[in-house]
PDB file of C-alpha atoms in Angstrom:
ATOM      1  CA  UNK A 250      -1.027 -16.508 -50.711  1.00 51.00           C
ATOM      2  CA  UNK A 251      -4.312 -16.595 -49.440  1.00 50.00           C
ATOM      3  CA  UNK A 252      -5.599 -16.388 -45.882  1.00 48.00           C
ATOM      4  CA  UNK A 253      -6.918 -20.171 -45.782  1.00 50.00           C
ATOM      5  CA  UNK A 254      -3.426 -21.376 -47.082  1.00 51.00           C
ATOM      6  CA  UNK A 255      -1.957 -19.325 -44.630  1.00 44.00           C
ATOM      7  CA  UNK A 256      -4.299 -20.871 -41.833  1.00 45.00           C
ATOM      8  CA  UNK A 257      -2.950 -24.319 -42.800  1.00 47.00           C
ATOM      9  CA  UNK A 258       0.531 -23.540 -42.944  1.00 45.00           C
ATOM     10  CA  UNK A 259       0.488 -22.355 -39.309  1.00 52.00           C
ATOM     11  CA  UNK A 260      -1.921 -25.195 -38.002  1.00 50.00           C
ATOM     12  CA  UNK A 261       0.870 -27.750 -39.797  1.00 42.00           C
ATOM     13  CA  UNK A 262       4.104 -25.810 -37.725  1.00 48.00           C
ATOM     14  CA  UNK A 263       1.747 -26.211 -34.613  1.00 49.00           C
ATOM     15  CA  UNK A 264       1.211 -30.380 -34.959  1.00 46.00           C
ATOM     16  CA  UNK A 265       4.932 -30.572 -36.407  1.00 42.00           C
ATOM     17  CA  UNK A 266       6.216 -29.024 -33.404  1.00 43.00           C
ATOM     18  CA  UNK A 267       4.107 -30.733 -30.729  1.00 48.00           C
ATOM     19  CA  UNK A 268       4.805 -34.272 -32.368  1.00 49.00           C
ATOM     20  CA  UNK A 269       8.725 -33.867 -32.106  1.00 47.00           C
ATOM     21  CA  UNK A 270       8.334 -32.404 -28.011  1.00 48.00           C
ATOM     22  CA  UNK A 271       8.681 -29.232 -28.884  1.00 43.00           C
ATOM     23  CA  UNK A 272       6.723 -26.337 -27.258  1.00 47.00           C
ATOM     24  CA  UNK A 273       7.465 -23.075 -28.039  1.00 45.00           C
ATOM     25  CA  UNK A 274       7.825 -20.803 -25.217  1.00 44.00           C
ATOM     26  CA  UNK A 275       7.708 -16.912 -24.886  1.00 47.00           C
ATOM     27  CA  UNK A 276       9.428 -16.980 -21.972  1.00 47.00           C
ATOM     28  CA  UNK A 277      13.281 -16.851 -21.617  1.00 46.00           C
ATOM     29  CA  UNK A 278      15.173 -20.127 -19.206  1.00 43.00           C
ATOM     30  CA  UNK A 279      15.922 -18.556 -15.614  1.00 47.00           C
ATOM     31  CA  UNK A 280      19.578 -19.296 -15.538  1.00 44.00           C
ATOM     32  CA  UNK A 281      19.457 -17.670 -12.069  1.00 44.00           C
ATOM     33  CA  UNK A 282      21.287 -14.669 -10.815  1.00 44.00           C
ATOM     34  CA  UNK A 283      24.573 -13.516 -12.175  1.00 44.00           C
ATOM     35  CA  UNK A 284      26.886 -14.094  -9.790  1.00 45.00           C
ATOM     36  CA  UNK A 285      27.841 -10.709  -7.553  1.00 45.00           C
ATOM     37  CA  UNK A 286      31.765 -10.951  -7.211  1.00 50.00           C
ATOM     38  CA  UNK A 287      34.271 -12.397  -9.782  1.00 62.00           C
ATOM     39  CA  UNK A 288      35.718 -15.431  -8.178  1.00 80.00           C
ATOM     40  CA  UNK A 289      39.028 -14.764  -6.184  1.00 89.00           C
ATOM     41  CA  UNK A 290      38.823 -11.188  -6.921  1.00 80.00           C
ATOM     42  CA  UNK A 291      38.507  -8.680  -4.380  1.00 76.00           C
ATOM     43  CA  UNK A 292      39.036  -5.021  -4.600  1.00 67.00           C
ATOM     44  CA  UNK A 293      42.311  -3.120  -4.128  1.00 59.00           C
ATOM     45  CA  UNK A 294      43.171  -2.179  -0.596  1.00 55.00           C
ATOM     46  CA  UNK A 295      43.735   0.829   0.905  1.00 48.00           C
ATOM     47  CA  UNK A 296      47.047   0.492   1.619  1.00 48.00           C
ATOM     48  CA  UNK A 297      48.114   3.255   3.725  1.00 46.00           C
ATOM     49  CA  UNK A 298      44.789   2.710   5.882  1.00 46.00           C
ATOM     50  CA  UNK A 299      46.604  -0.633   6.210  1.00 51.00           C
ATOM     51  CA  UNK A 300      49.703   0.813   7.180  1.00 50.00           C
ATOM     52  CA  UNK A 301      47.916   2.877  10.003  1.00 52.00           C
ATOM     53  CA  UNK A 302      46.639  -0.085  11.814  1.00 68.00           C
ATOM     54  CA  UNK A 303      49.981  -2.009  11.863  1.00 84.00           C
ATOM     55  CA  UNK A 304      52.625  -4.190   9.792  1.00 89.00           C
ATOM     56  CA  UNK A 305      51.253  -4.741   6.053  1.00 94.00           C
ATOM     57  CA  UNK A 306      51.795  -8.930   4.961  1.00 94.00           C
ATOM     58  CA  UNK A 307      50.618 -11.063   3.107  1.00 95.00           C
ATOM     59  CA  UNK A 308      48.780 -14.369   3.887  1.00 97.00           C
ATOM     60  CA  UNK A 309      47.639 -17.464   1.299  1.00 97.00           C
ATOM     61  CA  UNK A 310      43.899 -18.928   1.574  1.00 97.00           C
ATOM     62  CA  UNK A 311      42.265 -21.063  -0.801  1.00 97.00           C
ATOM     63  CA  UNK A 312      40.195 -20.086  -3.504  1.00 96.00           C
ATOM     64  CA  UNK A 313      39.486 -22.506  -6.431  1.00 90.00           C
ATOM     65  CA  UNK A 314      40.893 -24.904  -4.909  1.00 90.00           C
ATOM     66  CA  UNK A 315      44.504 -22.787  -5.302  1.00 96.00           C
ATOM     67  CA  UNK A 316      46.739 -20.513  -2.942  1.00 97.00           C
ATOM     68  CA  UNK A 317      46.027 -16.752  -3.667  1.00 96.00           C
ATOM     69  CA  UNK A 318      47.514 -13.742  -1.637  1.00 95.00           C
ATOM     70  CA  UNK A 319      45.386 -11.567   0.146  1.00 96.00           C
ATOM     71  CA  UNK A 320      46.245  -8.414   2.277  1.00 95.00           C
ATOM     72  CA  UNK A 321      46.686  -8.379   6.151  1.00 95.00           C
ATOM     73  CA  UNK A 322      48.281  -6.748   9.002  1.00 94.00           C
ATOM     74  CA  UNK A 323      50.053  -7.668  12.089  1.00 93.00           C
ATOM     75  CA  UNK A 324      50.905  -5.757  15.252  1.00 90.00           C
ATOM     76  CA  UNK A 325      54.415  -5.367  16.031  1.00 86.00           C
ATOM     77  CA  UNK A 326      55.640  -3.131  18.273  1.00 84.00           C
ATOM     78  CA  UNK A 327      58.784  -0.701  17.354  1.00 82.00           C
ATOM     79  CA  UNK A 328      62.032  -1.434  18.547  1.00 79.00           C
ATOM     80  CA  UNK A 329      60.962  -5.093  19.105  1.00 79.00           C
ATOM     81  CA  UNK A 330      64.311  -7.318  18.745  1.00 80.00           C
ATOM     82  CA  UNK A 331      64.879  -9.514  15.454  1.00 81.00           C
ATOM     83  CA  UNK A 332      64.387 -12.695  17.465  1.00 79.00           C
ATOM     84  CA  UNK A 333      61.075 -11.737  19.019  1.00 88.00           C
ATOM     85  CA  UNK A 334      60.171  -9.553  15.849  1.00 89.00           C
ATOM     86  CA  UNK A 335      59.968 -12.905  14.090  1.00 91.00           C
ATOM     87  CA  UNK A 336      57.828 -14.435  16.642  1.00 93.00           C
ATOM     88  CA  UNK A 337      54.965 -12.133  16.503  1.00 94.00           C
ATOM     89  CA  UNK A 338      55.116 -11.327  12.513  1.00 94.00           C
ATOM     90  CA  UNK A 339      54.539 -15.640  12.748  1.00 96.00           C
ATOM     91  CA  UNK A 340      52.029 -15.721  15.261  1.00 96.00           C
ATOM     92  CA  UNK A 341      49.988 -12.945  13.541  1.00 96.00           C
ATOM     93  CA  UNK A 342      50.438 -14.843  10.406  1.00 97.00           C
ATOM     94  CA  UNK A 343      48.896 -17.705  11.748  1.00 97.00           C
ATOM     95  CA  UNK A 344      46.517 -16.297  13.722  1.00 96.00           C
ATOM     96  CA  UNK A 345      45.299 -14.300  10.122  1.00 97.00           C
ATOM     97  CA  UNK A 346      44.910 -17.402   8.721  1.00 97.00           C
ATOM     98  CA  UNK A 347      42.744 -18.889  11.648  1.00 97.00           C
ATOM     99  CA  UNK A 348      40.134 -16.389  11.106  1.00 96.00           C
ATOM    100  CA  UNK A 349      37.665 -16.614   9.030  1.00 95.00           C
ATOM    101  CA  UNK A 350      37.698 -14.799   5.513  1.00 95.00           C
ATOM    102  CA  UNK A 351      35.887 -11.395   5.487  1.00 94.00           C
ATOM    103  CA  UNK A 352      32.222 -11.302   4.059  1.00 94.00           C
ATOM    104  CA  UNK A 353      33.561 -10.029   0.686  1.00 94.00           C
ATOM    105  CA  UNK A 354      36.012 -12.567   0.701  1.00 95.00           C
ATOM    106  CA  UNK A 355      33.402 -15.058   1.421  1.00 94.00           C
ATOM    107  CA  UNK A 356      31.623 -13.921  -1.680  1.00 94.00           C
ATOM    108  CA  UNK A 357      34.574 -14.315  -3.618  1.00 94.00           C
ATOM    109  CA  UNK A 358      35.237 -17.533  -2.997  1.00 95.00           C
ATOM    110  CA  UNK A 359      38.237 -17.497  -0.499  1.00 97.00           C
ATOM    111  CA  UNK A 360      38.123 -20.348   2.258  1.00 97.00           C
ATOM    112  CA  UNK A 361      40.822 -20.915   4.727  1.00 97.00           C
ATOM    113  CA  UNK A 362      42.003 -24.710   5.890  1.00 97.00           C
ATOM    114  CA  UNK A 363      43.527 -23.637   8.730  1.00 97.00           C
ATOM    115  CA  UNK A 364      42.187 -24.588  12.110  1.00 91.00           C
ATOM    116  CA  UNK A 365      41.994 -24.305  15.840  1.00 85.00           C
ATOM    117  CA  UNK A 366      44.086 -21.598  17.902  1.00 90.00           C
ATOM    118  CA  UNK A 367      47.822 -23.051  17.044  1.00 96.00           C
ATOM    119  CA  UNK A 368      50.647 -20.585  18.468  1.00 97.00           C
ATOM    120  CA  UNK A 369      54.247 -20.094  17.724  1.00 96.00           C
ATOM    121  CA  UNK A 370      57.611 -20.917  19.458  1.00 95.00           C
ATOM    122  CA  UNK A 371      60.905 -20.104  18.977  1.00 94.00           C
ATOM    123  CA  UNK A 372      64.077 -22.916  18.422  1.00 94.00           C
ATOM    124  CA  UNK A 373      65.251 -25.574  21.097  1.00 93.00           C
ATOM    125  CA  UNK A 374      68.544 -25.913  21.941  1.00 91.00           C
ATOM    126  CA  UNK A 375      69.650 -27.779  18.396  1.00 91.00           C
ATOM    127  CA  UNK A 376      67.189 -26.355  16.290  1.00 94.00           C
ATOM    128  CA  UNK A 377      68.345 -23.562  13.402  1.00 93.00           C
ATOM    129  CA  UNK A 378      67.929 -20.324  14.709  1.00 91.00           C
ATOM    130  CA  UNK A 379      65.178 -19.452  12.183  1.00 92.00           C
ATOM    131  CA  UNK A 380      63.353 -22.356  13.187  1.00 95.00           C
ATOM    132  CA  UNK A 381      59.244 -21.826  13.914  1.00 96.00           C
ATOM    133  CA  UNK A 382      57.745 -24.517  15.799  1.00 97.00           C
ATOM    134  CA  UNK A 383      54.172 -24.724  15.785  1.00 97.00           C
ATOM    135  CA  UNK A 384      51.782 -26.293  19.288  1.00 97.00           C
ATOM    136  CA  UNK A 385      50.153 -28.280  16.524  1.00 96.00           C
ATOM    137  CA  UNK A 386      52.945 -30.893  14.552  1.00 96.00           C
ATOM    138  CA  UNK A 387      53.011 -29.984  10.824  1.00 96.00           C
ATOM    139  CA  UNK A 388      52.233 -34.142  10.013  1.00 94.00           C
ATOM    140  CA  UNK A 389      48.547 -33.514  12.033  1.00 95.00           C
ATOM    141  CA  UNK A 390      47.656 -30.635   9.487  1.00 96.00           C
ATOM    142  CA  UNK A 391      45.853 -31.274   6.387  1.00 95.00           C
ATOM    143  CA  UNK A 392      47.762 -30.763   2.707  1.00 96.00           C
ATOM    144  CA  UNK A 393      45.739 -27.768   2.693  1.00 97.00           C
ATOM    145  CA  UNK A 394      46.584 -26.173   5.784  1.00 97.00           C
ATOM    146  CA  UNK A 395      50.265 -27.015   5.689  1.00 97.00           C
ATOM    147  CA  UNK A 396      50.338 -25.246   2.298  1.00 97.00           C
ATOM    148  CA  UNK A 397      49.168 -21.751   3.413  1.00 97.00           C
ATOM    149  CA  UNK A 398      50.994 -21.841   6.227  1.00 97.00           C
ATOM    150  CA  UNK A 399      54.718 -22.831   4.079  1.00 97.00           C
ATOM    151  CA  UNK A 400      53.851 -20.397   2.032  1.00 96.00           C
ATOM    152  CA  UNK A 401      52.289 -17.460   3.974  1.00 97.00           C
ATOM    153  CA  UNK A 402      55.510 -18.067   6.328  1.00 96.00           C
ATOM    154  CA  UNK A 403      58.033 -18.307   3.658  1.00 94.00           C
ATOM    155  CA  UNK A 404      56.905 -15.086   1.862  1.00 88.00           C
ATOM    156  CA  UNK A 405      57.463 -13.381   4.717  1.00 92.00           C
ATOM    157  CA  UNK A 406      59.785 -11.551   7.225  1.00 88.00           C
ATOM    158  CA  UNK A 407      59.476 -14.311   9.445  1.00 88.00           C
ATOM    159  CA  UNK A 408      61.768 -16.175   7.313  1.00 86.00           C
ATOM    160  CA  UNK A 409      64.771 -15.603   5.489  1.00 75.00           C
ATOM    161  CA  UNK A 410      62.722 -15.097   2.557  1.00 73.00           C
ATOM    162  CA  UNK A 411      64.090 -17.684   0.067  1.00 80.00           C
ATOM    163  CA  UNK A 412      60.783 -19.559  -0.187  1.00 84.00           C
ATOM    164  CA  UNK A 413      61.286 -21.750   2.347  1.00 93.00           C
ATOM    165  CA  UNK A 414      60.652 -22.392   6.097  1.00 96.00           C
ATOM    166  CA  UNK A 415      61.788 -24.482   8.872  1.00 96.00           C
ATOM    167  CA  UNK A 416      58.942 -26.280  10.821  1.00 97.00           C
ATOM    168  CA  UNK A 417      58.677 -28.226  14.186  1.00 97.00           C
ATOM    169  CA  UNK A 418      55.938 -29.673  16.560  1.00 96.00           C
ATOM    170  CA  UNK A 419      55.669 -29.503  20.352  1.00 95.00           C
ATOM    171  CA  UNK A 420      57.870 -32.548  20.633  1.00 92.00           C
ATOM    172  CA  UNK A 421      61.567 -33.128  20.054  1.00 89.00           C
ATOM    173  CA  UNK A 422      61.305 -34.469  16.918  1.00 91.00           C
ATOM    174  CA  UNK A 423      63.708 -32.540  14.724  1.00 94.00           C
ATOM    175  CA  UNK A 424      62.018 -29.757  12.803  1.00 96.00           C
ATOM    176  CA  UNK A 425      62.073 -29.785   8.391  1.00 97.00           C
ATOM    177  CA  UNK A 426      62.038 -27.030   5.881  1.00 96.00           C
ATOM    178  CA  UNK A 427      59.300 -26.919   3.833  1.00 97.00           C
ATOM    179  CA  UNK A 428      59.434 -25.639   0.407  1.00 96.00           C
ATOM    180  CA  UNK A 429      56.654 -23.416  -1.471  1.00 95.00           C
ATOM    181  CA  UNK A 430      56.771 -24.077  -5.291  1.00 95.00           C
ATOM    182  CA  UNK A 431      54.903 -23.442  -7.652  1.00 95.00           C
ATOM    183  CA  UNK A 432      52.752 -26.865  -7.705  1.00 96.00           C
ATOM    184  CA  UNK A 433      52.184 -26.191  -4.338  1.00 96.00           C
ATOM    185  CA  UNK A 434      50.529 -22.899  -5.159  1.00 96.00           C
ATOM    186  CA  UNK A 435      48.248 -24.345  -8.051  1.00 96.00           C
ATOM    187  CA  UNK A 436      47.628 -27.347  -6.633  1.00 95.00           C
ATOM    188  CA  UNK A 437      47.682 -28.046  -2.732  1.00 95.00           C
ATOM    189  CA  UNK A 438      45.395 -30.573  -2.205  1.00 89.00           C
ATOM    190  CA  UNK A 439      47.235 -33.120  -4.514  1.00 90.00           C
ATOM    191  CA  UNK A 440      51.056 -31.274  -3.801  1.00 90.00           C
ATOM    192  CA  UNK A 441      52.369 -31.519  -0.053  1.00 91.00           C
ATOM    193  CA  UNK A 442      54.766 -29.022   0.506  1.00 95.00           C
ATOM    194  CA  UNK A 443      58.452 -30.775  -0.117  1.00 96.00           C
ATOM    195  CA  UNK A 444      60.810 -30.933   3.126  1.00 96.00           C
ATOM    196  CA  UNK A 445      64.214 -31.946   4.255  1.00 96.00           C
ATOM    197  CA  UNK A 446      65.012 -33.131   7.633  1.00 91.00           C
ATOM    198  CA  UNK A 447      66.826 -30.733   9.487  1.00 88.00           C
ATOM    199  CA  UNK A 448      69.703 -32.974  11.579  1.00 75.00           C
ATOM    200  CA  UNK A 449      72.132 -30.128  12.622  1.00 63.00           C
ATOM    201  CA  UNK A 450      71.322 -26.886  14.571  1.00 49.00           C
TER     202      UNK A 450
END
């Protein structure tokens, strides 16, 4: 082929591709950065530097808009009785869940619903004994914060550990045990956690 034909050939690609839009490019797209964490994956723990600083457990914040476990601890102090033991494992739940995610947590996606500086009671008179009533009513918390707190209580010693809890307000309203399923897990924006009335002590 000779070097004019070859001339016209590539002046006839050149007008073919600028009439259909086209403009060829040496230059790759800019996606932008790869992303620097895997969503809702964080590192393994160290879990006997856990240990060291107090009672290893377990809390649920969001992340993809589902519940996923993450590592904590809580300070209790030995010899503490069962009643009171239950207390504090509950109030350092909550108060885990208060704070905001750590800066690698951040990264990862995890959020956390939960809100204000709520704290933890202990039964009235004709409540259950393993009942937890919170300073803030469980019907003024959001879908989202009700869920990690069901289920970050009812995986926990501050329960009786059958994936449930029993919840109350600051009134006398009779307190309700909440259920953590599955749907509630995947999906807690759309999934409420289920509860009973509780009508005898």
């Amino acid at each position: 082929m000779t070097t004019h034909r070859l001339l016209a050939l590539s002046a006839l690609s050149a007008a073919l591709l600028s009439g259909c839009g086209i403009r060829p490019t040496e230059v790759p797209t800019d996606f932008g950065p790869a992303p620097s964490r895997v969503r809702c994956s964080l590192s393994e723990p160290n879990v006997s530097a856990q240990a060291a600083r107090g009672l290893p457990v377990q809390v649920f914040l969001l992340c993809g808009s589902q519940l996923v476990a993450v590592d904590r601890t809580v300070r209790v102090p030995d010899g503490t009785a069962d009643s009171a033991r239950r207390l504090l494992v509950a109030q350092g739940l909550l108060d885990e869940l208060e704070a905001p995610p750590s800066t690698a947590e951040k990264e990862a996606g995890y959020t956390t619903d939960v809100r204000g500086a709520m704290d933890v009671m202990g039964p009235r008179r004709d409540d259950p004994d393993e009942t937890l009533r919170l300073s803030t009513p469980p019907t003024d918390l959001t879908s989202f914060a009700l869920a990690q707190i069901v289920c970050t209580f009812s995986d926990s010693s501050a329960t009786e550990g059958d994936g449930s809890v029993i919840l109350g307000g600051p009134t006398s309203a009779p307190p309700r045990r909440y259920d953590c399923t599955d749907e509630v897990r995947t999906r807690p924006g759309s999934n409420e956690p289920p509860s009973t009335e509780i009508t005898d002590g």
